[in-house]
Short mmCIF file of C-alpha atoms and ligand atoms in Angstrom, two decimals:
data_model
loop_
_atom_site.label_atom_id
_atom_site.label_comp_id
_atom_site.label_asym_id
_atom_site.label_seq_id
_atom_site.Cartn_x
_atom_site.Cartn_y
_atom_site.Cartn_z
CA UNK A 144 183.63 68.33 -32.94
CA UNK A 145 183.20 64.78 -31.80
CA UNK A 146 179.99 62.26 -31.45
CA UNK A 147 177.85 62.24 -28.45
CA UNK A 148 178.68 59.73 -26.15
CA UNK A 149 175.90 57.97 -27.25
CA UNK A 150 177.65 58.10 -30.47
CA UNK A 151 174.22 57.32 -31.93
CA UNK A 152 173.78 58.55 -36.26
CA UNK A 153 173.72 62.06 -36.70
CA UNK A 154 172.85 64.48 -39.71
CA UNK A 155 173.63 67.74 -40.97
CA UNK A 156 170.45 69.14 -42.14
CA UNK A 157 170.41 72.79 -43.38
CA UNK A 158 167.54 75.72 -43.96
CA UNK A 159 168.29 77.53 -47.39
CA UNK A 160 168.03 80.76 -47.95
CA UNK A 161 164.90 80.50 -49.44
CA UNK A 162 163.12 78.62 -46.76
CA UNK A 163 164.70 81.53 -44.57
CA UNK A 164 163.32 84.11 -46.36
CA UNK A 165 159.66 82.53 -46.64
CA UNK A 166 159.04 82.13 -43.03
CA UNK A 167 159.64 78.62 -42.88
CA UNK A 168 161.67 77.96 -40.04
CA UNK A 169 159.61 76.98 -37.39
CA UNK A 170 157.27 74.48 -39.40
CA UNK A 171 160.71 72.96 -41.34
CA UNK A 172 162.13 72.23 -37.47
CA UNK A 173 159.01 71.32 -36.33
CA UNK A 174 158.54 67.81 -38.68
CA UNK A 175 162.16 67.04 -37.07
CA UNK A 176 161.55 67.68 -33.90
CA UNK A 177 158.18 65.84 -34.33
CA UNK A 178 159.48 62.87 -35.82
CA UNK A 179 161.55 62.10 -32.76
CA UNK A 180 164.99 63.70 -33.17
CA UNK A 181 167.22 65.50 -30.99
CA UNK A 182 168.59 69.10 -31.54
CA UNK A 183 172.17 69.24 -30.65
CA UNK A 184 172.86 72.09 -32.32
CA UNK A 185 170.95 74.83 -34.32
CA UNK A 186 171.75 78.59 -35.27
CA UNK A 187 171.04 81.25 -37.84
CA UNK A 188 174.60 81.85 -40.01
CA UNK A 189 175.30 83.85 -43.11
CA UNK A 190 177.59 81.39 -44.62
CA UNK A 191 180.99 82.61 -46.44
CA UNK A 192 181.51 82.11 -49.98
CA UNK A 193 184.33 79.76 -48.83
CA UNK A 194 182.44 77.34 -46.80
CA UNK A 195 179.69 77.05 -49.63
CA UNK A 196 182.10 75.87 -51.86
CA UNK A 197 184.06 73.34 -49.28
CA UNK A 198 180.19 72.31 -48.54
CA UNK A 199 179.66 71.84 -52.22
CA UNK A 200 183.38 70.89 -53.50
CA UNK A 201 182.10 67.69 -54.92
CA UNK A 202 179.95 69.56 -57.64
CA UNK A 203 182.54 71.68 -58.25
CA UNK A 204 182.70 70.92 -62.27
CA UNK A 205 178.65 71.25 -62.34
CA UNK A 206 177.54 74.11 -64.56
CA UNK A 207 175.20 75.08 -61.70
CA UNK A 208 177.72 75.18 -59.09
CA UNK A 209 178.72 79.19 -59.13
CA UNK A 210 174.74 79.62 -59.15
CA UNK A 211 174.59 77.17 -56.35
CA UNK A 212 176.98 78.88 -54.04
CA UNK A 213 175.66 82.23 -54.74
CA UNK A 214 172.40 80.94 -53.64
CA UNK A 215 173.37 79.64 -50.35
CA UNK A 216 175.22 82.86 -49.20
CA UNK A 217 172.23 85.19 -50.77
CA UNK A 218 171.37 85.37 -47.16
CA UNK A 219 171.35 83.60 -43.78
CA UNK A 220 170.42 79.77 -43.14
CA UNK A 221 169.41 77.67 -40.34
CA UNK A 222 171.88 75.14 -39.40
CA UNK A 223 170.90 72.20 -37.24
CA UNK A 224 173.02 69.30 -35.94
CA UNK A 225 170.09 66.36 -35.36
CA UNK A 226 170.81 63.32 -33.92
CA UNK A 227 169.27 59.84 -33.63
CA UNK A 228 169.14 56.22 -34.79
CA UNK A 229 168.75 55.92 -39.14
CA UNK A 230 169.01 60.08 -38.92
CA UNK A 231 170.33 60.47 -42.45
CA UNK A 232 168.46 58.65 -44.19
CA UNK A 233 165.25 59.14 -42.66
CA UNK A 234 165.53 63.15 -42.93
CA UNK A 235 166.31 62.51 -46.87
CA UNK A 236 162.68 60.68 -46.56
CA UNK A 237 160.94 63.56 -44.87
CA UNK A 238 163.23 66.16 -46.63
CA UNK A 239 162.07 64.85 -50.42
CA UNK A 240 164.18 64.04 -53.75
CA UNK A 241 166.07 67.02 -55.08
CA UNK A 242 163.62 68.52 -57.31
CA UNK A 243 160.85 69.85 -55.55
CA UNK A 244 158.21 69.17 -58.37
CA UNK A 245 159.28 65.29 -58.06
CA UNK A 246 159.10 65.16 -54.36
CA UNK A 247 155.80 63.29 -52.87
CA UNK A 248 153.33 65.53 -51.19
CA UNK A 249 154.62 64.68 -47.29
CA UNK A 250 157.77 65.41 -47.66
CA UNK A 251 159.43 69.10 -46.90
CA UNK A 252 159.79 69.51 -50.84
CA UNK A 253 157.01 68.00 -52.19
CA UNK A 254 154.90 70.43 -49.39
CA UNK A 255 157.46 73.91 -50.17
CA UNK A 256 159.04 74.03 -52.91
CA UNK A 257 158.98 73.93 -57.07
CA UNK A 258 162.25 75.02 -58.04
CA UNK A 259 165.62 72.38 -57.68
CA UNK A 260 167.25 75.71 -57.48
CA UNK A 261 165.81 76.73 -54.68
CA UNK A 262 164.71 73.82 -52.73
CA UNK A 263 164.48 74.67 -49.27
CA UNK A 264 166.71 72.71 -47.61
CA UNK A 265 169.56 69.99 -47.33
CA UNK A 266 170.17 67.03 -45.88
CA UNK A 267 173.23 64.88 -45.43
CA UNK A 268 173.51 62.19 -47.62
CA UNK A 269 175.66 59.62 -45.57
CA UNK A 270 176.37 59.35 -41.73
CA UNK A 271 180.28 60.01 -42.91
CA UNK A 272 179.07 63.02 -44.37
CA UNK A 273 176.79 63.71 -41.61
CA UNK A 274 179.78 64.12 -39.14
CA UNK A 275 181.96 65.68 -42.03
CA UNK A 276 179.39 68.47 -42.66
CA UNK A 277 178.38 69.05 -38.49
CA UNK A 278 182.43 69.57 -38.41
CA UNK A 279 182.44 71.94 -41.30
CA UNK A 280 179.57 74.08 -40.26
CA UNK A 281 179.75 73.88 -36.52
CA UNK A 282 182.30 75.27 -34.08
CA UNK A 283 183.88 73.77 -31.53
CA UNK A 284 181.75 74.19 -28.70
CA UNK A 285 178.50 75.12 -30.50
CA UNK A 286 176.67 71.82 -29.90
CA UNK A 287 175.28 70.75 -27.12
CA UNK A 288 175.15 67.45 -25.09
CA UNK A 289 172.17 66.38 -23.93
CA UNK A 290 169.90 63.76 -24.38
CA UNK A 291 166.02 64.06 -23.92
CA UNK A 292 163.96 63.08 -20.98
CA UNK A 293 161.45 62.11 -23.13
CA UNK A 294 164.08 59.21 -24.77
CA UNK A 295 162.40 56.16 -23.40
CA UNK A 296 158.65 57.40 -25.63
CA UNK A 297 160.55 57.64 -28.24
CA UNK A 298 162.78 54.83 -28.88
P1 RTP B 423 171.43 68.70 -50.91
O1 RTP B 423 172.88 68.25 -50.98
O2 RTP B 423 171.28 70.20 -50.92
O3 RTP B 423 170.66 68.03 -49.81
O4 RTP B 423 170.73 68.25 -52.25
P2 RTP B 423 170.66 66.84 -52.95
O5 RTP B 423 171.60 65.85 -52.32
O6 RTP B 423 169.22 66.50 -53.03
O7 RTP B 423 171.18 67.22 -54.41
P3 RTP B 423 172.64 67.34 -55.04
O8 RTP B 423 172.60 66.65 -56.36
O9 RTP B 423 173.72 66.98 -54.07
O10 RTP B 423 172.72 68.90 -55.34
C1 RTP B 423 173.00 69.80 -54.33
C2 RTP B 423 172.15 71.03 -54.49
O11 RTP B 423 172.53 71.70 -55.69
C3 RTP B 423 171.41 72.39 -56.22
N1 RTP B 423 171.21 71.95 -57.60
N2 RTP B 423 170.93 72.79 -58.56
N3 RTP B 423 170.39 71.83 -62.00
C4 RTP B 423 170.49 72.66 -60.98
O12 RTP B 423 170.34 73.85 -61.10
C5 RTP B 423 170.81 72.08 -59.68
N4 RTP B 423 171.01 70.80 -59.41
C6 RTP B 423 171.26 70.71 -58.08
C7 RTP B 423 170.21 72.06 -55.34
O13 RTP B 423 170.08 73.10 -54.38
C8 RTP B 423 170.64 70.77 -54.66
O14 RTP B 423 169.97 70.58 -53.46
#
């Protein structure tokens, strides 16, 4: 999977189980694609035990990583491949710290959730990782190119 040829920032961001399960989809993709970014990719997956791992390799030694992976394949997420300048760190803003009861009231957490382990969603937390994760949970040809006529509103 390679970068738009834009090549502008992009972000792995990633419905849970939980906010699948709730209803939550539409108003979760809606503060993205209100803010101003661009879908380039988005589908409903049940996720393999092995990806969830690979996903979450670096907490590997955490106590909470067998509950962790169980959790993301109890059911099917929403992947979506989002695009656009300061992406990653911008959708950690609206997505919330890690603990739901911590988040600020605003943010995707802070509005959804009051459990870390099941906090609704995930965001990439470096453009590296952003293009590592896209890779890992999109196929080749699952993203699309296209940029939005709207563009010259928004940035
Ligand atoms: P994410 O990768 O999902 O966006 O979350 P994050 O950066 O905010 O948090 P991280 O520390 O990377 O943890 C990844 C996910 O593991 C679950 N977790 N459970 N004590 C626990 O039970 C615990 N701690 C973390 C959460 O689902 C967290 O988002």
């Amino acid at each position: 999977v390679r970068a738009s040829q834009s090549s502008t920032e992009r972000s792995y961001v990633m419905i849970k189980p939980d906010g699948v399960q709730r209803g939550l989809v539409g108003e979760i993709i809606s503060r993205f694609e209100r803010k101003g970014f661009t879908i380039k990719g988005l589908k409903l997956f049940s996720c393999p035990a092995a990806l969830a791992e690979e996903h979450y390799k670096d907490l590997s030694s955490k106590p909470f990583y067998p509950k962790l992976v169980k959790y993301i394949t109890s059911g099917p997420v929403v992947c979506l491949a989002l695009e656009g300048p300061g992406v990653v760190a911008s959708a950690r803003k609206l997505i919330g710290v890690t603990n739901p009861l911590q988040a600020e009231p605003g943010t995707i957490r802070g509005d959804l959730g009051i459990e870390t382990g099941r906090n609704v969603i995930h965001g990439s937390d470096s453009p590296e990782n952003g293009e590592r994760e896209i890779a890992l949970w999109f196929k080749e040809g699952e993203l699309c190119e296209w940029e939005p006529t709207l563009t010259p509103w928004l940035r």
